[in-house]
Coordinates of C-alpha atoms and ligand atoms in Angstrom, one line a residue:
X1 CA -23.7 -2.1 80.4
X2 CA -23.7 1.1 82.5
X3 CA -23.3 4.1 80.2
X4 CA -21.7 7.2 81.7
X5 CA -23.7 10.4 81.4
X6 CA -20.6 12.3 80.3
X7 CA -18.0 10.9 77.9
X8 CA -14.5 12.0 78.7
X9 CA -12.4 14.6 77.0
X10 CA -8.7 13.9 77.2
X11 CA -6.2 16.7 76.8
X12 CA -2.4 16.4 76.6
X13 CA -0.9 19.9 77.1
X14 CA 2.7 20.3 76.2
X15 CA 3.5 16.9 77.7
X16 CA 7.2 15.9 78.2
X17 CA 8.6 12.7 79.5
X18 CA 12.4 12.2 79.8
X19 CA 14.3 9.1 80.9
X20 CA 17.7 10.7 81.7
X21 CA 18.9 12.3 78.5
X22 CA 16.3 10.5 76.4
X23 CA 13.1 12.4 75.6
X24 CA 10.5 9.8 75.0
X25 CA 7.7 12.4 74.7
X26 CA 8.8 15.9 73.6
X27 CA 6.3 18.7 74.1
X28 CA 3.2 16.9 72.7
X29 CA -0.2 18.5 72.7
X30 CA -3.3 16.6 71.7
X31 CA -7.0 17.2 72.4
X32 CA -9.3 14.1 72.2
X33 CA -13.0 14.7 72.0
X34 CA -15.4 12.7 74.2
X35 CA -16.1 9.3 72.6
X36 CA -13.5 9.8 69.9
X37 CA -11.2 6.9 68.9
X38 CA -7.7 8.2 68.2
X39 CA -5.0 5.9 66.8
X40 CA -1.4 6.6 67.7
X41 CA 0.8 5.6 64.8
X42 CA 4.5 5.8 64.4
X43 CA 7.8 3.8 64.2
X44 CA 9.2 1.8 67.1
X45 CA 10.5 3.9 69.9
X46 CA 8.7 7.1 68.9
X47 CA 6.9 7.4 72.3
X48 CA 3.5 5.9 71.7
X49 CA 3.4 3.5 74.6
X50 CA 4.9 6.2 76.9
X51 CA 2.0 8.5 76.0
X52 CA -0.5 5.8 77.0
X53 CA 1.3 5.1 80.2
X54 CA 1.3 8.8 81.0
X55 CA -2.5 8.9 80.4
X56 CA -3.0 5.8 82.5
X57 CA -1.0 7.2 85.4
X58 CA 1.6 4.5 85.2
X59 CA 4.2 7.2 84.5
X60 CA 4.5 10.8 85.6
X61 CA 5.3 13.5 83.0
X62 CA 8.4 15.5 83.5
X63 CA 6.6 18.5 82.0
X64 CA 3.1 19.6 80.9
X65 CA -0.3 18.6 82.0
X66 CA -2.9 15.9 81.3
X67 CA -6.6 16.7 81.8
X68 CA -9.5 14.3 81.8
X69 CA -12.8 16.2 81.6
X70 CA -11.1 19.4 82.5
X71 CA -9.6 17.8 85.7
X72 CA -5.9 17.9 85.9
X73 CA -4.8 14.3 86.5
X74 CA -1.1 14.9 86.0
X75 CA 0.8 18.2 86.1
X76 CA 3.3 20.1 88.1
X77 CA 1.4 20.1 91.4
X78 CA -1.0 17.2 90.9
X79 CA -1.0 13.5 90.3
X80 CA -4.1 11.4 90.3
X81 CA -3.5 7.7 90.9
X82 CA -4.3 5.3 88.0
X83 CA -7.3 3.7 89.8
X84 CA -8.9 7.1 90.3
X85 CA -8.7 8.2 86.7
X86 CA -11.5 6.1 85.2
X87 CA -9.3 4.6 82.6
X88 CA -9.3 1.0 81.2
X89 CA -6.2 -0.6 79.9
X90 CA -5.7 -3.3 77.4
X91 CA -2.1 -4.0 76.6
X92 CA -0.5 -6.4 74.1
X93 CA 0.6 -8.8 76.8
X94 CA -2.9 -8.8 78.4
X95 CA -2.6 -11.5 81.0
X96 CA -5.7 -13.4 82.2
X97 CA -5.5 -14.7 85.8
X98 CA -4.9 -18.5 85.2
X99 CA -6.4 -19.5 88.6
X100 CA -9.6 -17.6 88.1
X101 CA -12.5 -18.7 86.0
X102 CA -13.3 -16.7 82.9
X103 CA -16.3 -15.2 84.6
X104 CA -14.1 -14.2 87.6
X105 CA -11.5 -12.8 85.3
X106 CA -14.1 -10.5 83.7
X107 CA -15.7 -9.6 87.1
X108 CA -12.3 -8.8 88.6
X109 CA -12.5 -5.0 88.0
X110 CA -16.0 -4.7 89.3
X111 CA -15.2 -4.2 93.0
X112 CA -17.7 -1.4 93.4
X113 CA -20.6 -3.8 92.7
X114 CA -22.1 -6.5 94.8
X115 CA -21.0 -10.0 94.0
X116 CA -24.2 -10.8 92.2
X117 CA -24.3 -7.5 90.3
X118 CA -20.7 -8.1 89.2
X119 CA -21.5 -11.6 88.1
X120 CA -24.5 -10.4 86.0
X121 CA -22.5 -7.6 84.4
X122 CA -19.7 -10.1 83.6
X123 CA -22.1 -12.6 82.1
X124 CA -23.7 -9.9 79.9
X125 CA -20.4 -8.8 78.5
X126 CA -19.3 -12.4 77.9
X127 CA -22.5 -13.0 76.0
X128 CA -21.7 -9.8 74.0
X129 CA -18.4 -11.3 72.9
X130 CA -19.9 -14.7 72.3
X131 CA -18.2 -16.6 75.2
X132 CA -20.9 -16.9 77.9
X133 CA -20.7 -20.7 77.7
X134 CA -17.1 -20.6 78.9
X135 CA -17.9 -18.6 82.1
X136 CA -17.1 -21.4 84.5
X137 CA -14.0 -22.6 82.6
X138 CA -10.4 -21.5 83.1
X139 CA -8.4 -19.4 80.6
X140 CA -6.0 -22.1 79.4
X141 CA -8.8 -23.9 77.5
X142 CA -9.4 -20.9 75.3
X143 CA -7.7 -20.1 72.0
X144 CA -5.5 -17.0 71.7
X145 CA -8.4 -15.1 70.0
X146 CA -10.9 -16.1 72.6
X147 CA -8.5 -15.1 75.4
X148 CA -8.1 -11.7 73.7
X149 CA -11.9 -11.4 73.7
X150 CA -12.0 -12.1 77.4
X151 CA -9.3 -9.5 78.0
X152 CA -11.4 -7.0 76.0
X153 CA -14.5 -7.8 77.9
X154 CA -12.6 -7.4 81.2
X155 CA -11.2 -4.1 80.2
X156 CA -14.5 -2.7 79.1
X157 CA -16.9 -4.1 81.6
X158 CA -16.1 -1.5 84.4
X159 CA -17.2 1.1 81.8
X160 CA -14.1 3.2 81.8
X161 CA -14.6 6.7 80.4
X162 CA -11.2 6.3 78.7
X163 CA -9.8 3.2 77.1
X164 CA -6.1 2.9 76.4
X165 CA -5.1 0.0 74.1
X166 CA -1.5 -0.8 73.2
X167 CA -1.2 -3.0 70.1
X168 CA -4.3 -4.9 71.2
X169 CA -4.5 -7.0 68.0
X170 CA -0.9 -7.7 67.4
X171 CA -0.9 -11.3 68.5
X172 CA -3.7 -12.4 66.1
X173 CA -3.7 -13.9 62.7
X174 CA -5.1 -11.7 59.9
X175 CA -8.6 -13.1 59.8
X176 CA -9.1 -13.1 63.5
X177 CA -7.6 -9.6 63.7
X178 CA -10.2 -8.3 61.2
X179 CA -13.0 -9.8 63.3
X180 CA -11.6 -8.5 66.6
X181 CA -11.2 -5.0 65.2
X182 CA -14.8 -4.8 64.2
X183 CA -16.0 -6.3 67.5
X184 CA -13.8 -4.0 69.5
X185 CA -14.9 -0.9 67.6
X186 CA -18.6 -1.8 68.1
X187 CA -18.0 -2.3 71.9
X188 CA -16.2 0.9 72.2
X189 CA -19.0 2.8 70.4
X190 CA -21.6 1.2 72.6
X191 CA -19.7 2.1 75.7
X192 CA -19.0 5.6 74.4
X193 CA -15.4 5.3 75.7
X194 CA -12.9 7.8 74.6
X195 CA -10.2 5.6 73.2
X196 CA -6.5 5.7 72.3
X197 CA -5.1 2.8 70.4
X198 CA -1.4 2.4 69.7
X199 CA -0.5 0.6 66.5
X200 CA 2.3 0.1 64.0
X201 CA 0.0 -0.5 61.2
X202 CA -1.4 2.4 59.0
X203 CA -4.2 0.2 57.7
X204 CA -5.3 -0.6 61.2
X205 CA -5.2 3.0 62.2
X206 CA -7.3 4.0 59.2
X207 CA -9.8 1.3 59.9
X208 CA -10.2 2.0 63.6
X209 CA -9.5 5.7 64.2
X210 CA -11.9 8.6 63.9
X211 CA -8.6 10.4 63.9
X212 CA -5.0 9.3 63.5
X213 CA -2.1 11.0 65.4
X214 CA 1.3 10.3 63.7
X215 CA 4.3 10.5 66.0
X216 CA 8.0 10.6 65.4
X217 CA 10.7 11.1 68.0
X218 CA 8.4 12.0 70.8
X219 CA 6.5 14.6 68.8
X220 CA 3.3 14.8 66.8
X221 CA 4.0 15.1 63.1
X222 CA 0.3 15.3 62.0
X223 CA -3.1 14.5 63.2
X224 CA -6.2 14.2 61.1
X225 CA -8.8 11.9 59.5
X226 CA -7.5 9.0 57.4
X227 CA -8.3 10.8 54.1
X228 CA -6.6 14.0 55.2
X229 CA -3.4 12.1 56.1
X230 CA -3.5 10.1 52.9
X231 CA -4.3 13.0 50.5
X232 CA -2.4 15.8 52.3
X233 CA 0.4 14.3 54.2
X234 CA 2.4 17.0 56.1
X235 CA 5.7 15.3 55.6
X236 CA 7.4 12.7 53.4
X237 CA 7.5 10.5 56.4
X238 CA 3.7 10.5 56.6
X239 CA 3.3 10.0 52.8
X240 CA 5.4 6.9 53.1
X241 CA 3.3 5.5 55.9
X242 CA 0.0 5.7 54.0
X243 CA 0.9 4.7 50.5
X244 CA 3.6 3.0 48.4
X245 CA 5.3 5.9 46.6
X246 CA 8.0 6.6 44.0
X247 CA 10.5 9.2 45.2
X248 CA 12.4 11.3 42.7
X249 CA 14.9 14.1 43.6
X250 CA 14.8 17.5 41.9
X251 CA 16.5 20.8 42.5
X252 CA 14.3 23.9 43.1
X253 CA 14.6 26.8 40.7
X254 CA 12.3 29.9 41.2
X255 CA 10.2 28.0 43.8
X256 CA 9.4 25.2 41.3
X257 CA 10.7 22.0 39.9
X258 CA 10.7 21.0 36.3
X259 CA 9.4 17.4 35.9
X260 CA 8.2 15.3 33.0
X261 CA 4.7 16.0 34.1
X262 CA 5.2 19.7 34.1
X263 CA 6.4 22.4 36.4
X264 CA 5.3 21.9 40.0
X265 CA 5.4 24.2 43.0
X266 CA 7.9 23.3 45.7
X267 CA 6.4 25.1 48.7
X268 CA 8.7 26.0 51.6
X269 CA 11.8 25.0 49.7
X270 CA 14.8 27.3 49.3
X271 CA 16.4 28.2 45.9
X272 CA 18.7 25.4 44.8
X273 CA 17.5 23.0 47.5
X274 CA 16.9 19.4 46.7
X275 CA 13.3 18.3 47.1
X276 CA 11.5 14.9 46.7
X277 CA 8.7 14.4 44.2
X278 CA 6.4 11.7 45.4
X279 CA 4.2 9.7 42.9
X280 CA 1.9 7.1 44.4
X281 CA 2.1 3.7 42.8
X282 CA -1.7 3.6 42.7
X283 CA -1.9 7.3 41.6
X284 CA -0.8 6.5 38.1
X285 CA -2.2 4.4 35.4
X286 CA -1.2 2.6 32.3
X287 CA -2.9 2.1 28.9
X288 CA -1.8 0.3 25.8
X289 CA 0.2 2.7 23.6
X290 CA -1.3 4.0 20.3
X291 CA -0.5 2.2 17.0
X292 CA 2.6 4.4 16.5
X293 CA 3.9 3.8 20.0
X294 CA 3.3 7.4 20.9
X295 CA 1.2 8.4 23.9
X296 CA -1.7 9.9 22.0
X297 CA -4.2 11.9 24.0
X298 CA -1.9 12.8 26.8
X299 CA 0.3 10.7 29.0
X300 CA 4.0 9.8 28.7
X301 CA 5.6 7.1 26.7
X302 CA 6.8 4.2 28.7
X303 CA 8.1 0.6 28.4
X304 CA 7.1 -2.1 30.9
X305 CA 10.3 -3.5 32.4
X306 CA 8.7 -6.0 34.7
X307 CA 5.1 -6.9 35.5
X308 CA 3.9 -8.8 38.5
X309 CA 0.4 -10.1 38.8
X310 CA -1.0 -9.5 42.2
X311 CA -4.6 -10.6 41.8
X312 CA -6.6 -7.3 41.8
X313 CA -3.7 -5.3 40.3
X314 CA -0.5 -5.7 38.3
X315 CA 2.6 -4.0 39.7
X316 CA 4.8 -2.8 37.0
X317 CA 8.3 -1.3 36.8
X318 CA 8.0 1.1 33.9
X319 CA 10.7 3.1 32.2
X320 CA 9.0 6.4 31.6
X321 CA 10.3 9.1 29.3
X322 CA 12.0 11.9 31.3
X323 CA 12.6 9.8 34.4
X324 CA 16.0 8.2 35.0
X325 CA 14.9 5.3 37.1
X326 CA 11.9 3.1 36.4
X327 CA 8.6 4.0 38.2
X328 CA 6.6 1.4 40.1
X329 CA 3.0 1.6 39.0
X330 CA 0.1 -0.5 40.2
X331 CA -2.6 -0.8 37.6
X332 CA -5.8 -2.7 37.2
X333 CA -5.5 -2.5 33.4
X334 CA -4.8 -6.0 32.0
X335 CA -4.7 -6.1 28.2
X336 CA -1.4 -5.1 26.6
X337 CA 0.4 -4.6 29.9
X338 CA 3.2 -7.2 29.5
X339 CA 6.9 -7.1 30.1
X340 CA 8.5 -5.3 27.2
X341 CA 5.3 -3.7 25.9
X342 CA 5.1 0.0 25.0
X343 CA 2.5 1.8 27.2
X344 CA 1.0 5.2 27.8
X345 CA 1.7 6.3 31.4
X346 CA -1.0 8.6 32.9
X347 CA 0.0 10.7 35.8
X348 CA -2.2 13.4 37.3
X349 CA 0.0 16.3 38.4
X350 CA -2.6 17.3 41.0
X351 CA -1.8 14.0 42.8
X352 CA 1.9 14.6 42.9
X353 CA 3.4 15.6 46.2
X354 CA 6.6 17.6 46.7
X355 CA 8.5 17.6 50.1
X356 CA 11.7 19.1 51.3
X357 CA 14.3 16.3 51.3
X358 CA 15.5 17.5 54.7
X359 CA 12.2 16.1 55.9
X360 CA 13.7 12.7 55.3
X361 CA 15.9 12.7 58.4
X362 CA 16.7 9.4 60.1
X363 CA 14.5 8.5 63.1
Ligands
ATP401 P1 7.1 0.5 70.2 O1 6.2 0.7 69.1 O2 8.4 -0.3 69.9 O3 6.4 -0.1 71.4 P2 6.9 3.2 71.3 O4 6.6 4.2 70.2 O5 5.8 2.7 72.1 O6 7.7 1.9 70.7 P3 8.1 3.9 73.8 O7 8.0 2.5 74.4 O8 7.1 4.9 74.3 O9 8.0 3.8 72.2 O10 9.6 4.4 74.0 C1 10.0 5.7 73.6 C2 11.4 5.9 74.0 O11 11.6 5.9 75.4 C3 12.3 4.7 73.5 O12 13.5 5.2 73.1 C4 12.5 3.9 74.8 O13 13.8 3.3 74.8 C5 12.4 4.9 75.9 N1 11.9 4.4 77.1 C6 10.6 3.9 77.3 N2 10.5 3.5 78.6 C7 11.6 3.7 79.2 C8 12.1 3.4 80.6 N3 11.3 2.9 81.5 N4 13.4 3.8 80.8 C9 14.2 4.3 79.9 N5 13.8 4.5 78.6 C10 12.6 4.2 78.3

């Protein structure tokens, strides 16, 4: 594999893309470091694919600039054609050429090399993905997962400085997806390709991305490492993406809300405004209640309404003193956690999140 001397930095500078009245990308700025893997995460229609197509040069922005290694590839006065950008693409509906052998499919993008060099490079990458013995066969004999490997090999063998991947694992079953994700990440690291991966799945984004960029309605809501997004989500919308949460509405008084776990700050909320308290299902715990049914040693008194065994955890609906609706709580505690039992509910106020309810607009 030929390794480029300089990995590419990709910069989106106030990028806009409109289709008529519809703003698919709306003033988005993002700076991707050389060799970094960034996952674009967000609901359907938020502009993820459009951003990739803009980076690839398949679409032209209606505003802003895109730079690859400080060279403007799209902007008001300039547009570099896709084939001159050094980008590799792997889209969900990757199509292998049915009339070409697997080796020819992989060698397809290696036009700059001699036939023999291209063949050798294609064989090397096929070996890397464990498919060298299929080189002279045609794509139809391969399974879906094997075809996907060939598509990955084909995309990466020309050594693109930038890899753009749109839902590359969506067609695979869970086991194959795990294996392909690992393999892809290893290949991308070896190639030192700066990579953007579009996904709908938070877990996939956490697993693959050095950084995750969360989009909504054409804008970036938050970018950061997985832990940052999980622990300090900038909006209710982001909190919902990364963990199962309970949401309880409170009215703000004196910049705070009065909850059963104490008075909590409601930053940025106006007096009298309704805010949402978020408690992660995995951020609380249950213990068997003391002999008198009281929550000795801290915690709130609760009664288990339902308990569902999920293997490594039990998901309970618990009626907790001070809360009107039951809270969903996932616990690994086993003994004494049964439907109808009295429990002690342990909630760490430091783990509670409070967001303006206006953040919850429909998208
Ligand atoms: P998904 O996850 O479903 O693929 P996405 O986040 O990738 O969604 P995009 O495909 O980028 O979203 O679309 C963003 C918005 O732009 C959508 O409202 C879509 O309908 C619109 N859009 C995209 N391409 C076009 C086009 N060629 N013409 C008109 N509207 C378009």
